[in-house]
PDB file of C-alpha atoms in Angstrom:
ATOM      1  CA  UNK P   1     -23.407  24.103  21.035  1.00  0.00           C
ATOM      2  CA  UNK P   2     -24.670  20.804  19.651  1.00  0.00           C
ATOM      3  CA  UNK P   3     -25.205  20.257  15.936  1.00  0.00           C
ATOM      4  CA  UNK P   4     -26.661  16.900  14.942  1.00  0.00           C
ATOM      5  CA  UNK P   5     -28.216  15.309  11.890  1.00  0.00           C
ATOM      6  CA  UNK P   6     -27.939  18.167   9.426  1.00  0.00           C
ATOM      7  CA  UNK P   7     -27.064  18.063   5.738  1.00  0.00           C
ATOM      8  CA  UNK P   8     -25.015  20.842   4.159  1.00  0.00           C
ATOM      9  CA  UNK P   9     -24.899  20.979   0.354  1.00  0.00           C
ATOM     10  CA  UNK P  10     -22.971  23.878  -1.151  1.00  0.00           C
ATOM     11  CA  UNK P  11     -22.045  24.595  -4.748  1.00  0.00           C
ATOM     12  CA  UNK P  12     -19.011  22.370  -5.391  1.00  0.00           C
ATOM     13  CA  UNK P  13     -17.097  24.767  -7.648  1.00  0.00           C
ATOM     14  CA  UNK P  14     -17.247  27.843  -5.392  1.00  0.00           C
ATOM     15  CA  UNK P  15     -14.582  28.908  -2.903  1.00  0.00           C
ATOM     16  CA  UNK P  16     -15.549  30.079   0.590  1.00  0.00           C
ATOM     17  CA  UNK P  17     -18.337  27.542   0.923  1.00  0.00           C
ATOM     18  CA  UNK P  18     -17.182  25.788   4.100  1.00  0.00           C
ATOM     19  CA  UNK P  19     -19.585  23.231   5.476  1.00  0.00           C
ATOM     20  CA  UNK P  20     -19.321  24.028   9.196  1.00  0.00           C
ATOM     21  CA  UNK P  21     -16.995  26.663  10.689  1.00  0.00           C
ATOM     22  CA  UNK P  22     -16.222  26.456  14.379  1.00  0.00           C
ATOM     23  CA  UNK P  23     -14.562  29.760  15.233  1.00  0.00           C
ATOM     24  CA  UNK P  24     -13.358  30.958  18.647  1.00  0.00           C
ATOM     25  CA  UNK P  25     -15.808  28.602  20.349  1.00  0.00           C
ATOM     26  CA  UNK P  26     -15.871  26.243  23.307  1.00  0.00           C
ATOM     27  CA  UNK P  27     -17.713  23.013  24.006  1.00  0.00           C
ATOM     28  CA  UNK P  28     -19.011  22.205  20.524  1.00  0.00           C
ATOM     29  CA  UNK P  29     -20.304  18.782  19.455  1.00  0.00           C
ATOM     30  CA  UNK P  30     -21.116  17.922  15.840  1.00  0.00           C
ATOM     31  CA  UNK P  31     -22.524  14.500  14.992  1.00  0.00           C
ATOM     32  CA  UNK P  32     -24.335  12.526  12.320  1.00  0.00           C
ATOM     33  CA  UNK P  33     -23.985  15.138   9.549  1.00  0.00           C
ATOM     34  CA  UNK P  34     -23.506  14.896   5.786  1.00  0.00           C
ATOM     35  CA  UNK P  35     -21.484  17.712   4.252  1.00  0.00           C
ATOM     36  CA  UNK P  36     -20.875  18.319   0.539  1.00  0.00           C
ATOM     37  CA  UNK P  37     -19.026  21.531  -0.209  1.00  0.00           C
ATOM     38  CA  UNK P  38     -16.669  23.334  -2.562  1.00  0.00           C
ATOM     39  CA  UNK P  39     -14.299  24.339   0.249  1.00  0.00           C
ATOM     40  CA  UNK P  40     -13.499  22.841   3.699  1.00  0.00           C
ATOM     41  CA  UNK P  41     -16.050  20.455   5.182  1.00  0.00           C
ATOM     42  CA  UNK P  42     -15.010  21.567   8.697  1.00  0.00           C
ATOM     43  CA  UNK P  43     -12.937  24.634   9.568  1.00  0.00           C
ATOM     44  CA  UNK P  44     -11.846  24.864  13.180  1.00  0.00           C
ATOM     45  CA  UNK P  45     -10.203  28.192  13.783  1.00  0.00           C
ATOM     46  CA  UNK P  46      -9.316  30.842  16.280  1.00  0.00           C
ATOM     47  CA  UNK P  47     -10.206  34.034  14.455  1.00  0.00           C
ATOM     48  CA  UNK P  48     -12.454  35.706  17.013  1.00  0.00           C
ATOM     49  CA  UNK P  49     -11.531  39.115  15.626  1.00  0.00           C
ATOM     50  CA  UNK P  50     -13.711  38.287  12.603  1.00  0.00           C
ATOM     51  CA  UNK P  51     -16.772  38.155  14.830  1.00  0.00           C
ATOM     52  CA  UNK P  52     -15.571  41.046  16.998  1.00  0.00           C
ATOM     53  CA  UNK P  53     -14.821  38.858  19.988  1.00  0.00           C
ATOM     54  CA  UNK P  54     -11.692  39.109  22.084  1.00  0.00           C
ATOM     55  CA  UNK P  55     -11.748  35.362  22.672  1.00  0.00           C
ATOM     56  CA  UNK P  56      -8.748  33.890  20.870  1.00  0.00           C
ATOM     57  CA  UNK P  57      -9.338  30.343  22.024  1.00  0.00           C
ATOM     58  CA  UNK P  58     -11.170  27.441  20.424  1.00  0.00           C
ATOM     59  CA  UNK P  59     -11.416  24.326  22.588  1.00  0.00           C
ATOM     60  CA  UNK P  60     -13.313  21.170  23.499  1.00  0.00           C
ATOM     61  CA  UNK P  61     -14.561  20.319  20.015  1.00  0.00           C
ATOM     62  CA  UNK P  62     -15.991  16.859  19.208  1.00  0.00           C
ATOM     63  CA  UNK P  63     -16.952  15.755  15.696  1.00  0.00           C
ATOM     64  CA  UNK P  64     -18.264  12.241  15.138  1.00  0.00           C
ATOM     65  CA  UNK P  65     -20.205  10.056  12.689  1.00  0.00           C
ATOM     66  CA  UNK P  66     -20.042  12.452   9.723  1.00  0.00           C
ATOM     67  CA  UNK P  67     -19.636  11.903   5.985  1.00  0.00           C
ATOM     68  CA  UNK P  68     -17.872  14.701   4.105  1.00  0.00           C
ATOM     69  CA  UNK P  69     -17.242  15.539   0.451  1.00  0.00           C
ATOM     70  CA  UNK P  70     -14.985  18.584   0.114  1.00  0.00           C
ATOM     71  CA  UNK P  71     -12.992  20.173  -2.697  1.00  0.00           C
ATOM     72  CA  UNK P  72     -10.490  21.597  -0.189  1.00  0.00           C
ATOM     73  CA  UNK P  73      -9.740  20.190   3.294  1.00  0.00           C
ATOM     74  CA  UNK P  74     -11.920  17.608   4.963  1.00  0.00           C
ATOM     75  CA  UNK P  75     -11.058  19.251   8.266  1.00  0.00           C
ATOM     76  CA  UNK P  76      -8.851  22.351   8.490  1.00  0.00           C
ATOM     77  CA  UNK P  77      -7.516  23.264  11.917  1.00  0.00           C
ATOM     78  CA  UNK P  78      -5.882  26.636  11.332  1.00  0.00           C
ATOM     79  CA  UNK P  79      -6.585  30.357  10.708  1.00  0.00           C
ATOM     80  CA  UNK P  80      -6.312  33.225  13.151  1.00  0.00           C
ATOM     81  CA  UNK P  81      -4.283  33.984  16.267  1.00  0.00           C
ATOM     82  CA  UNK P  82      -4.453  32.070  19.525  1.00  0.00           C
ATOM     83  CA  UNK P  83      -4.879  28.455  20.601  1.00  0.00           C
ATOM     84  CA  UNK P  84      -6.967  25.569  19.325  1.00  0.00           C
ATOM     85  CA  UNK P  85      -6.994  22.636  21.734  1.00  0.00           C
ATOM     86  CA  UNK P  86      -8.834  19.509  22.788  1.00  0.00           C
ATOM     87  CA  UNK P  87     -10.279  18.448  19.447  1.00  0.00           C
ATOM     88  CA  UNK P  88     -11.605  14.917  18.907  1.00  0.00           C
ATOM     89  CA  UNK P  89     -12.759  13.640  15.529  1.00  0.00           C
ATOM     90  CA  UNK P  90     -13.963  10.045  15.213  1.00  0.00           C
ATOM     91  CA  UNK P  91     -15.930   7.753  12.936  1.00  0.00           C
ATOM     92  CA  UNK P  92     -15.778  10.183  10.026  1.00  0.00           C
ATOM     93  CA  UNK P  93     -15.507   9.604   6.274  1.00  0.00           C
ATOM     94  CA  UNK P  94     -13.800  12.084   3.917  1.00  0.00           C
ATOM     95  CA  UNK P  95     -14.116  11.801   0.141  1.00  0.00           C
ATOM     96  CA  UNK P  96     -12.551  13.730  -2.742  1.00  0.00           C
ATOM     97  CA  UNK P  97     -10.729  16.310  -0.629  1.00  0.00           C
ATOM     98  CA  UNK P  98      -7.120  17.380  -0.250  1.00  0.00           C
ATOM     99  CA  UNK P  99      -5.915  17.137   2.365  1.00  0.00           C
ATOM    100  CA  UNK P 100      -8.375  15.082   4.382  1.00  0.00           C
ATOM    101  CA  UNK P 101      -6.826  16.170   7.704  1.00  0.00           C
ATOM    102  CA  UNK P 102      -5.078  19.560   7.630  1.00  0.00           C
ATOM    103  CA  UNK P 103      -3.370  21.165  10.638  1.00  0.00           C
ATOM    104  CA  UNK P 104      -1.384  24.377  10.154  1.00  0.00           C
ATOM    105  CA  UNK P 105      -0.135  26.924  12.654  1.00  0.00           C
ATOM    106  CA  UNK P 106      -0.579  29.662  10.026  1.00  0.00           C
ATOM    107  CA  UNK P 107      -2.914  29.943   7.056  1.00  0.00           C
ATOM    108  CA  UNK P 108      -1.087  31.024   3.893  1.00  0.00           C
ATOM    109  CA  UNK P 109       1.727  32.318   6.125  1.00  0.00           C
ATOM    110  CA  UNK P 110      -0.634  34.565   8.119  1.00  0.00           C
ATOM    111  CA  UNK P 111      -1.686  34.227  11.744  1.00  0.00           C
ATOM    112  CA  UNK P 112      -0.228  32.374  14.698  1.00  0.00           C
ATOM    113  CA  UNK P 113      -2.104  29.349  15.949  1.00  0.00           C
ATOM    114  CA  UNK P 114      -0.914  26.955  18.619  1.00  0.00           C
ATOM    115  CA  UNK P 115      -2.596  23.575  18.184  1.00  0.00           C
ATOM    116  CA  UNK P 116      -2.699  21.113  21.090  1.00  0.00           C
ATOM    117  CA  UNK P 117      -4.344  17.818  22.037  1.00  0.00           C
ATOM    118  CA  UNK P 118      -5.943  16.786  18.764  1.00  0.00           C
ATOM    119  CA  UNK P 119      -7.101  13.220  18.158  1.00  0.00           C
ATOM    120  CA  UNK P 120      -8.406  11.515  15.020  1.00  0.00           C
ATOM    121  CA  UNK P 121      -9.798   7.993  15.401  1.00  0.00           C
ATOM    122  CA  UNK P 122     -11.549   5.675  12.941  1.00  0.00           C
ATOM    123  CA  UNK P 123     -11.258   7.981   9.941  1.00  0.00           C
ATOM    124  CA  UNK P 124     -11.710   6.868   6.337  1.00  0.00           C
ATOM    125  CA  UNK P 125     -10.219   9.089   3.630  1.00  0.00           C
ATOM    126  CA  UNK P 126     -11.196   7.827   0.161  1.00  0.00           C
ATOM    127  CA  UNK P 127      -9.859   9.258  -3.090  1.00  0.00           C
ATOM    128  CA  UNK P 128      -8.088  12.189  -1.406  1.00  0.00           C
ATOM    129  CA  UNK P 129      -5.066  14.150  -2.556  1.00  0.00           C
ATOM    130  CA  UNK P 130      -3.122  14.062   0.726  1.00  0.00           C
ATOM    131  CA  UNK P 131      -4.464  11.994   3.645  1.00  0.00           C
ATOM    132  CA  UNK P 132      -2.773  14.055   6.417  1.00  0.00           C
ATOM    133  CA  UNK P 133      -0.936  17.408   6.276  1.00  0.00           C
ATOM    134  CA  UNK P 134       0.643  18.958   9.373  1.00  0.00           C
ATOM    135  CA  UNK P 135       2.581  22.185   8.892  1.00  0.00           C
ATOM    136  CA  UNK P 136       4.137  24.126  11.756  1.00  0.00           C
ATOM    137  CA  UNK P 137       5.525  27.620  11.159  1.00  0.00           C
ATOM    138  CA  UNK P 138       5.374  31.243  12.376  1.00  0.00           C
ATOM    139  CA  UNK P 139       7.018  30.342  15.727  1.00  0.00           C
ATOM    140  CA  UNK P 140       3.968  28.395  16.894  1.00  0.00           C
ATOM    141  CA  UNK P 141       3.617  24.799  17.989  1.00  0.00           C
ATOM    142  CA  UNK P 142       1.563  21.779  17.092  1.00  0.00           C
ATOM    143  CA  UNK P 143       1.744  19.120  19.788  1.00  0.00           C
ATOM    144  CA  UNK P 144      -0.029  16.035  21.100  1.00  0.00           C
ATOM    145  CA  UNK P 145      -1.610  14.974  17.810  1.00  0.00           C
ATOM    146  CA  UNK P 146      -2.879  11.420  17.536  1.00  0.00           C
ATOM    147  CA  UNK P 147      -4.091   9.648  14.393  1.00  0.00           C
ATOM    148  CA  UNK P 148      -5.316   6.072  14.944  1.00  0.00           C
ATOM    149  CA  UNK P 149      -7.222   3.702  12.694  1.00  0.00           C
ATOM    150  CA  UNK P 150      -6.872   5.826   9.574  1.00  0.00           C
ATOM    151  CA  UNK P 151      -7.667   4.106   6.286  1.00  0.00           C
ATOM    152  CA  UNK P 152      -6.765   6.259   3.314  1.00  0.00           C
ATOM    153  CA  UNK P 153      -6.494   6.030  -0.447  1.00  0.00           C
ATOM    154  CA  UNK P 154      -4.699   9.068  -1.726  1.00  0.00           C
ATOM    155  CA  UNK P 155      -2.741  10.448  -4.623  1.00  0.00           C
ATOM    156  CA  UNK P 156       0.175  11.621  -2.404  1.00  0.00           C
ATOM    157  CA  UNK P 157       1.837  10.714   0.867  1.00  0.00           C
ATOM    158  CA  UNK P 158       1.192  12.340   4.220  1.00  0.00           C
ATOM    159  CA  UNK P 159       3.123  15.551   4.861  1.00  0.00           C
ATOM    160  CA  UNK P 160       4.589  16.643   8.190  1.00  0.00           C
ATOM    161  CA  UNK P 161       6.647  19.807   8.000  1.00  0.00           C
ATOM    162  CA  UNK P 162       8.126  22.429  10.319  1.00  0.00           C
ATOM    163  CA  UNK P 163       9.976  25.490   9.056  1.00  0.00           C
ATOM    164  CA  UNK P 164      12.917  25.086  11.387  1.00  0.00           C
ATOM    165  CA  UNK P 165      13.594  21.353  10.868  1.00  0.00           C
ATOM    166  CA  UNK P 166      12.465  20.722   7.292  1.00  0.00           C
ATOM    167  CA  UNK P 167      10.215  18.049   5.873  1.00  0.00           C
ATOM    168  CA  UNK P 168       9.950  14.721   7.696  1.00  0.00           C
TER     169      UNK P 168
END
């Protein structure tokens, strides 16, 4: 799937108005988009059961050259059961969201997502609550995450947390 050059404008005060959801998918490229939403700008998840698919894998996702305004996460990598891997996000701007980058192995304590091989490069996060949040729990793993060339102005610090070792 290739998505390029679209504009998504959702009502800013409504929940469940994600900009683009990539769910239980493979080989997806998103580029040159403007997203303004009341929820997550991008949600990358592995919840194939929602669409009645047995596939519990989301992989090979590339997002580049996008500008995002979101009242929740700029990009949320979470939700469901399975594995999300090989995600590249580059040359993207996040504004007015919290967190800008959000990785969690469970969403609100539910689900079990393993997250692997995720890279963020040349990301600007302006006026965000938390620039980066990584939370590992529910006996899952988050590994091989790279954040390079991040410029952020935020209200809080970055958060990296795992249930078994505490906050870092």
